[in-house]
CSV table of C-alpha atoms in Angstrom, one decimal:
chain,number,residue,atom,x,y,z
A,1,UNK,CA,-275.8,119.8,142.3
A,2,UNK,CA,-272.8,118.9,140.3
A,3,UNK,CA,-271.3,116.9,143.2
A,4,UNK,CA,-274.4,115.0,143.6
A,5,UNK,CA,-274.4,113.9,139.9
A,6,UNK,CA,-270.9,112.9,140.0
A,7,UNK,CA,-271.4,110.8,143.2
A,8,UNK,CA,-274.5,109.0,141.5
A,9,UNK,CA,-272.4,108.6,138.2
A,10,UNK,CA,-269.4,107.0,140.3
A,11,UNK,CA,-271.7,104.5,141.9
A,12,UNK,CA,-273.4,103.3,139.0
A,13,UNK,CA,-271.3,100.1,138.9
A,14,UNK,CA,-271.9,99.3,142.5
A,15,UNK,CA,-275.8,100.0,142.3
A,16,UNK,CA,-275.8,97.6,139.3
A,17,UNK,CA,-274.0,94.9,141.3
A,18,UNK,CA,-276.3,95.2,144.4
A,19,UNK,CA,-279.4,95.3,142.1
A,20,UNK,CA,-278.3,92.1,140.3
A,21,UNK,CA,-277.6,90.3,143.6
A,22,UNK,CA,-281.0,91.4,144.9
A,23,UNK,CA,-282.7,89.6,142.0
A,24,UNK,CA,-280.3,86.7,141.4
A,25,UNK,CA,-282.9,84.3,140.8
A,26,UNK,CA,-283.4,85.9,137.4
A,27,UNK,CA,-279.9,85.1,136.0
A,28,UNK,CA,-280.0,81.6,137.5
A,29,UNK,CA,-283.1,81.0,135.8
A,30,UNK,CA,-281.6,82.3,132.4
A,31,UNK,CA,-278.6,80.1,133.1
A,32,UNK,CA,-280.8,77.0,133.3
A,33,UNK,CA,-282.7,78.1,130.2
A,34,UNK,CA,-279.6,78.4,128.3
A,35,UNK,CA,-278.7,74.8,128.9
A,36,UNK,CA,-282.0,73.6,128.0
A,37,UNK,CA,-281.7,75.5,124.7
A,38,UNK,CA,-278.3,74.5,124.0
A,39,UNK,CA,-279.3,70.7,124.3
A,40,UNK,CA,-282.9,71.0,123.5
A,41,UNK,CA,-282.9,68.1,120.9
A,42,UNK,CA,-280.3,66.1,122.4
A,43,UNK,CA,-281.1,63.0,124.1
A,44,UNK,CA,-278.6,63.1,126.9
A,45,UNK,CA,-278.3,66.9,127.1
A,46,UNK,CA,-275.5,68.6,129.1
A,47,UNK,CA,-274.5,64.9,130.0
A,48,UNK,CA,-272.6,64.8,126.9
A,49,UNK,CA,-270.2,67.2,128.2
A,50,UNK,CA,-269.7,64.9,131.3
A,51,UNK,CA,-269.2,61.9,129.2
A,52,UNK,CA,-266.5,63.6,127.0
A,53,UNK,CA,-264.9,65.0,130.2
A,54,UNK,CA,-264.6,61.4,131.6
A,55,UNK,CA,-263.3,60.1,128.4
A,56,UNK,CA,-260.6,62.5,128.2
A,57,UNK,CA,-259.6,62.0,132.0
A,58,UNK,CA,-259.6,58.2,131.3
A,59,UNK,CA,-257.1,58.7,128.3
A,60,UNK,CA,-255.0,61.2,129.6
A,61,UNK,CA,-254.6,59.5,133.1
A,62,UNK,CA,-253.6,56.2,131.5
A,63,UNK,CA,-251.1,58.1,129.1
A,64,UNK,CA,-249.6,60.5,131.6
A,65,UNK,CA,-249.8,58.2,134.5
A,66,UNK,CA,-247.4,55.9,132.6
A,67,UNK,CA,-245.2,58.7,131.4
A,68,UNK,CA,-244.8,60.1,135.0
A,69,UNK,CA,-244.8,56.7,136.5
A,70,UNK,CA,-247.2,57.8,139.3
A,71,UNK,CA,-249.6,55.2,140.9
A,72,UNK,CA,-253.2,55.4,139.7
A,73,UNK,CA,-254.9,55.6,142.8
A,74,UNK,CA,-253.0,59.0,143.4
A,75,UNK,CA,-252.7,60.2,140.0
A,76,UNK,CA,-256.3,59.6,138.4
A,77,UNK,CA,-258.2,61.5,141.3
A,78,UNK,CA,-255.6,64.5,141.1
A,79,UNK,CA,-256.1,64.5,137.3
A,80,UNK,CA,-259.8,64.2,137.4
A,81,UNK,CA,-260.7,67.0,139.8
A,82,UNK,CA,-258.0,69.2,138.2
A,83,UNK,CA,-259.4,68.8,134.6
A,84,UNK,CA,-262.9,69.5,136.1
A,85,UNK,CA,-262.1,72.6,137.9
A,86,UNK,CA,-259.7,74.0,134.9
A,87,UNK,CA,-262.6,73.2,132.4
A,88,UNK,CA,-265.0,75.3,134.7
A,89,UNK,CA,-262.5,78.2,135.3
A,90,UNK,CA,-261.3,78.5,131.7
A,91,UNK,CA,-264.8,78.4,130.3
A,92,UNK,CA,-266.0,81.3,132.6
A,93,UNK,CA,-262.8,83.4,131.7
A,94,UNK,CA,-263.3,82.4,127.9
A,95,UNK,CA,-267.0,83.3,128.0
A,96,UNK,CA,-266.5,86.6,129.8
A,97,UNK,CA,-264.7,88.0,126.9
A,98,UNK,CA,-267.8,87.8,124.6
A,99,UNK,CA,-270.7,87.9,127.4
A,100,UNK,CA,-271.7,91.4,127.0
A,101,UNK,CA,-271.2,91.4,123.4
A,102,UNK,CA,-273.5,88.5,123.1
A,103,UNK,CA,-276.2,90.2,125.2
A,104,UNK,CA,-276.0,93.5,123.2
A,105,UNK,CA,-279.7,93.2,122.2
A,106,UNK,CA,-280.9,92.8,125.9
A,107,UNK,CA,-278.6,95.4,127.2
A,108,UNK,CA,-279.9,98.0,124.6
A,109,UNK,CA,-283.5,97.2,124.8
A,110,UNK,CA,-284.1,96.0,128.5
A,111,UNK,CA,-283.1,98.0,131.7
A,112,UNK,CA,-281.7,94.7,133.0
A,113,UNK,CA,-278.4,95.3,135.4
A,114,UNK,CA,-275.3,94.6,133.3
A,115,UNK,CA,-273.8,92.5,136.2
A,116,UNK,CA,-276.9,89.9,135.8
A,117,UNK,CA,-275.3,88.9,132.5
A,118,UNK,CA,-272.0,88.0,134.3
A,119,UNK,CA,-274.0,86.1,137.1
A,120,UNK,CA,-276.1,84.3,134.3
A,121,UNK,CA,-272.8,83.2,132.5
A,122,UNK,CA,-271.1,82.0,135.7
A,123,UNK,CA,-274.1,80.3,136.9
A,124,UNK,CA,-274.4,78.4,133.6
A,125,UNK,CA,-270.9,77.2,134.2
A,126,UNK,CA,-271.6,76.1,137.8
A,127,UNK,CA,-274.4,74.0,136.6
A,128,UNK,CA,-272.2,72.2,134.2
A,129,UNK,CA,-269.4,71.8,136.7
A,130,UNK,CA,-272.1,70.1,139.2
A,131,UNK,CA,-272.7,67.7,136.2
A,132,UNK,CA,-268.8,67.2,135.6
A,133,UNK,CA,-267.9,66.9,139.3
A,134,UNK,CA,-270.0,63.5,139.4
A,135,UNK,CA,-267.2,62.0,137.4
A,136,UNK,CA,-264.9,62.1,140.5
A,137,UNK,CA,-266.8,59.7,142.8
A,138,UNK,CA,-266.8,57.3,139.9
A,139,UNK,CA,-262.8,57.7,139.9
A,140,UNK,CA,-262.6,57.2,143.6
A,141,UNK,CA,-264.5,54.0,143.3
A,142,UNK,CA,-262.3,52.8,140.6
A,143,UNK,CA,-259.1,53.4,142.3
A,144,UNK,CA,-260.6,52.7,146.0
A,145,UNK,CA,-259.7,56.1,147.1
A,146,UNK,CA,-261.6,57.0,150.6
A,147,UNK,CA,-262.9,60.4,151.6
A,148,UNK,CA,-262.2,62.4,154.8
A,149,UNK,CA,-263.5,65.1,156.9
A,150,UNK,CA,-261.0,67.7,155.0
A,151,UNK,CA,-263.7,67.6,152.2
A,152,UNK,CA,-265.5,70.1,154.2
A,153,UNK,CA,-262.7,72.7,153.2
A,154,UNK,CA,-264.4,72.6,149.7
A,155,UNK,CA,-267.1,74.7,150.6
A,156,UNK,CA,-265.4,78.0,151.6
A,157,UNK,CA,-262.7,77.2,148.9
A,158,UNK,CA,-265.4,77.0,146.1
A,159,UNK,CA,-266.9,80.1,147.4
A,160,UNK,CA,-263.5,82.1,147.2
A,161,UNK,CA,-263.0,80.6,143.8
A,162,UNK,CA,-266.3,81.7,142.5
A,163,UNK,CA,-266.0,85.2,144.0
A,164,UNK,CA,-262.5,85.4,142.1
A,165,UNK,CA,-264.0,84.5,139.0
A,166,UNK,CA,-266.9,87.1,139.2
A,167,UNK,CA,-264.6,89.9,139.5
A,168,UNK,CA,-262.2,88.5,136.6
A,169,UNK,CA,-265.2,88.1,134.5
A,170,UNK,CA,-266.5,91.5,135.1
A,171,UNK,CA,-263.3,93.2,134.3
A,172,UNK,CA,-262.7,91.1,131.2
A,173,UNK,CA,-266.0,91.6,130.1
A,174,UNK,CA,-265.7,95.5,130.1
A,175,UNK,CA,-262.2,95.5,128.6
A,176,UNK,CA,-263.0,93.2,125.8
A,177,UNK,CA,-266.4,95.0,124.9
A,178,UNK,CA,-263.9,98.0,124.3
A,179,UNK,CA,-261.1,96.2,122.5
A,180,UNK,CA,-262.6,93.2,121.0
A,181,UNK,CA,-259.1,91.6,119.9
A,182,UNK,CA,-258.1,91.0,123.7
A,183,UNK,CA,-260.4,87.9,123.6
A,184,UNK,CA,-257.5,86.3,121.4
A,185,UNK,CA,-254.9,87.3,123.9
A,186,UNK,CA,-257.0,85.7,127.0
A,187,UNK,CA,-257.4,82.7,125.1
A,188,UNK,CA,-253.5,82.4,124.6
A,189,UNK,CA,-252.8,83.2,128.1
A,190,UNK,CA,-255.4,80.4,129.2
A,191,UNK,CA,-253.1,77.8,127.5
A,192,UNK,CA,-249.9,79.0,128.9
A,193,UNK,CA,-251.7,78.9,132.3
A,194,UNK,CA,-252.8,75.3,131.7
A,195,UNK,CA,-249.3,74.1,131.3
A,196,UNK,CA,-247.8,76.1,134.1
A,197,UNK,CA,-250.3,74.8,136.5
A,198,UNK,CA,-250.3,71.4,138.1
A,199,UNK,CA,-253.3,69.9,136.2
A,200,UNK,CA,-251.9,67.1,134.2
A,201,UNK,CA,-248.6,66.9,136.3
A,202,UNK,CA,-248.3,66.7,139.9
A,203,UNK,CA,-246.4,69.2,142.0
A,204,UNK,CA,-244.2,66.8,143.8
A,205,UNK,CA,-242.7,66.2,140.3
A,206,UNK,CA,-240.9,69.5,140.4
A,207,UNK,CA,-237.6,70.2,142.3
A,208,UNK,CA,-237.9,72.3,145.4
A,209,UNK,CA,-236.3,75.4,143.6
A,210,UNK,CA,-238.3,75.0,140.5
A,211,UNK,CA,-241.6,74.8,142.6
A,212,UNK,CA,-240.8,78.1,144.2
A,213,UNK,CA,-240.4,79.8,140.7
A,214,UNK,CA,-243.5,78.2,139.1
A,215,UNK,CA,-246.2,77.4,141.9
A,216,UNK,CA,-245.7,80.0,144.5
A,217,UNK,CA,-246.2,82.9,142.1
A,218,UNK,CA,-249.0,81.2,140.1
A,219,UNK,CA,-252.5,82.4,141.2
A,220,UNK,CA,-254.1,79.9,139.1
A,221,UNK,CA,-252.4,77.0,141.1
A,222,UNK,CA,-253.6,78.6,144.4
A,223,UNK,CA,-257.2,79.1,143.4
A,224,UNK,CA,-257.3,75.4,142.2
A,225,UNK,CA,-255.7,74.2,145.4
A,226,UNK,CA,-258.2,75.6,147.9
A,227,UNK,CA,-261.0,73.6,145.9
A,228,UNK,CA,-258.9,70.4,145.0
A,229,UNK,CA,-256.9,69.6,148.0
A,230,UNK,CA,-260.0,69.2,150.3
A,231,UNK,CA,-261.6,67.0,147.7
A,232,UNK,CA,-258.6,64.9,147.6
A,233,UNK,CA,-258.7,64.6,151.3
A,234,UNK,CA,-256.0,67.2,152.2
A,235,UNK,CA,-256.2,70.6,153.8
A,236,UNK,CA,-255.0,73.4,151.6
A,237,UNK,CA,-251.8,75.2,152.6
A,238,UNK,CA,-252.0,78.5,154.5
A,239,UNK,CA,-250.3,80.2,151.4
A,240,UNK,CA,-253.0,78.9,149.3
A,241,UNK,CA,-255.7,80.7,151.4
A,242,UNK,CA,-253.6,83.8,151.9
A,243,UNK,CA,-252.9,84.3,148.1
A,244,UNK,CA,-256.4,83.3,147.0
A,245,UNK,CA,-258.0,85.8,149.7
A,246,UNK,CA,-255.6,88.6,148.7
A,247,UNK,CA,-256.3,88.3,145.1
A,248,UNK,CA,-260.2,88.5,146.0
A,249,UNK,CA,-260.0,91.6,148.1
A,250,UNK,CA,-257.7,93.6,145.6
A,251,UNK,CA,-259.4,92.4,142.7
A,252,UNK,CA,-262.9,92.9,144.0
A,253,UNK,CA,-261.9,96.6,144.7
A,254,UNK,CA,-260.3,97.0,141.4
A,255,UNK,CA,-263.3,95.5,139.4
A,256,UNK,CA,-265.7,97.8,141.3
A,257,UNK,CA,-263.7,100.8,140.6
A,258,UNK,CA,-263.6,99.9,136.8
A,259,UNK,CA,-267.2,99.1,136.8
A,260,UNK,CA,-268.1,102.3,138.6
A,261,UNK,CA,-266.2,104.3,136.1
A,262,UNK,CA,-267.1,102.5,132.8
A,263,UNK,CA,-270.6,101.2,133.4
A,264,UNK,CA,-272.5,103.9,131.7
A,265,UNK,CA,-270.1,103.7,128.5
A,266,UNK,CA,-270.8,99.9,127.9
A,267,UNK,CA,-274.0,100.5,125.8
A,268,UNK,CA,-272.1,102.8,123.6
A,269,UNK,CA,-269.4,100.2,122.9
A,270,UNK,CA,-271.7,97.6,121.7
């Protein structure tokens, strides 16, 4: 009898995830509702984010393109898709530190799977990403950049990226619910990752030895590369795929183990 109770307790997190995925239409609907509520009395709604992102890409592209002496037809598309993806990733990771705290009332009053709140937050940011991604075709038209069949690699790359963000968000949401001050540390680490990752600077600007030291060990670079490179018309390198998939496999196992162990305690930490 005791062993059965322990087995049930140890699989609470996994059951929660399955139940959330089974009813995934609910967090997607709530994500759309969040966006409507946020821009309820705004004329342009979430398009304000797209406009501000486009202006930022134009300003940074003009300034840094001149500083790095990079051709605009090469640098501006690279910068555009890099900033759009970074905004998506950093928003998901930042919001994951407070997602369960923000949903305290729902968690305590309704029997909704906890992982549904993670899906809701990630879905909300995916919708905003799809708004922002429309900037890229405009940039391509401005610099006369063509698209080739390598863009199809975008689909599996984006799936791997989102799955990685899901397990990262799950782990961070649990840890930051228990230790609230860690959210500030995550924000600081994101700033460091932004400058260490080729987003506003191109990898080819680095010497070969420095590239091996900065890019190869950088998981953020590989996760962005498997999505950015196909959109730019290139196939991601085998190293990009290998590192991203290894992170996904080990991270998923780790996050499920953590969730199984601490799922029952989350409501007491809120």
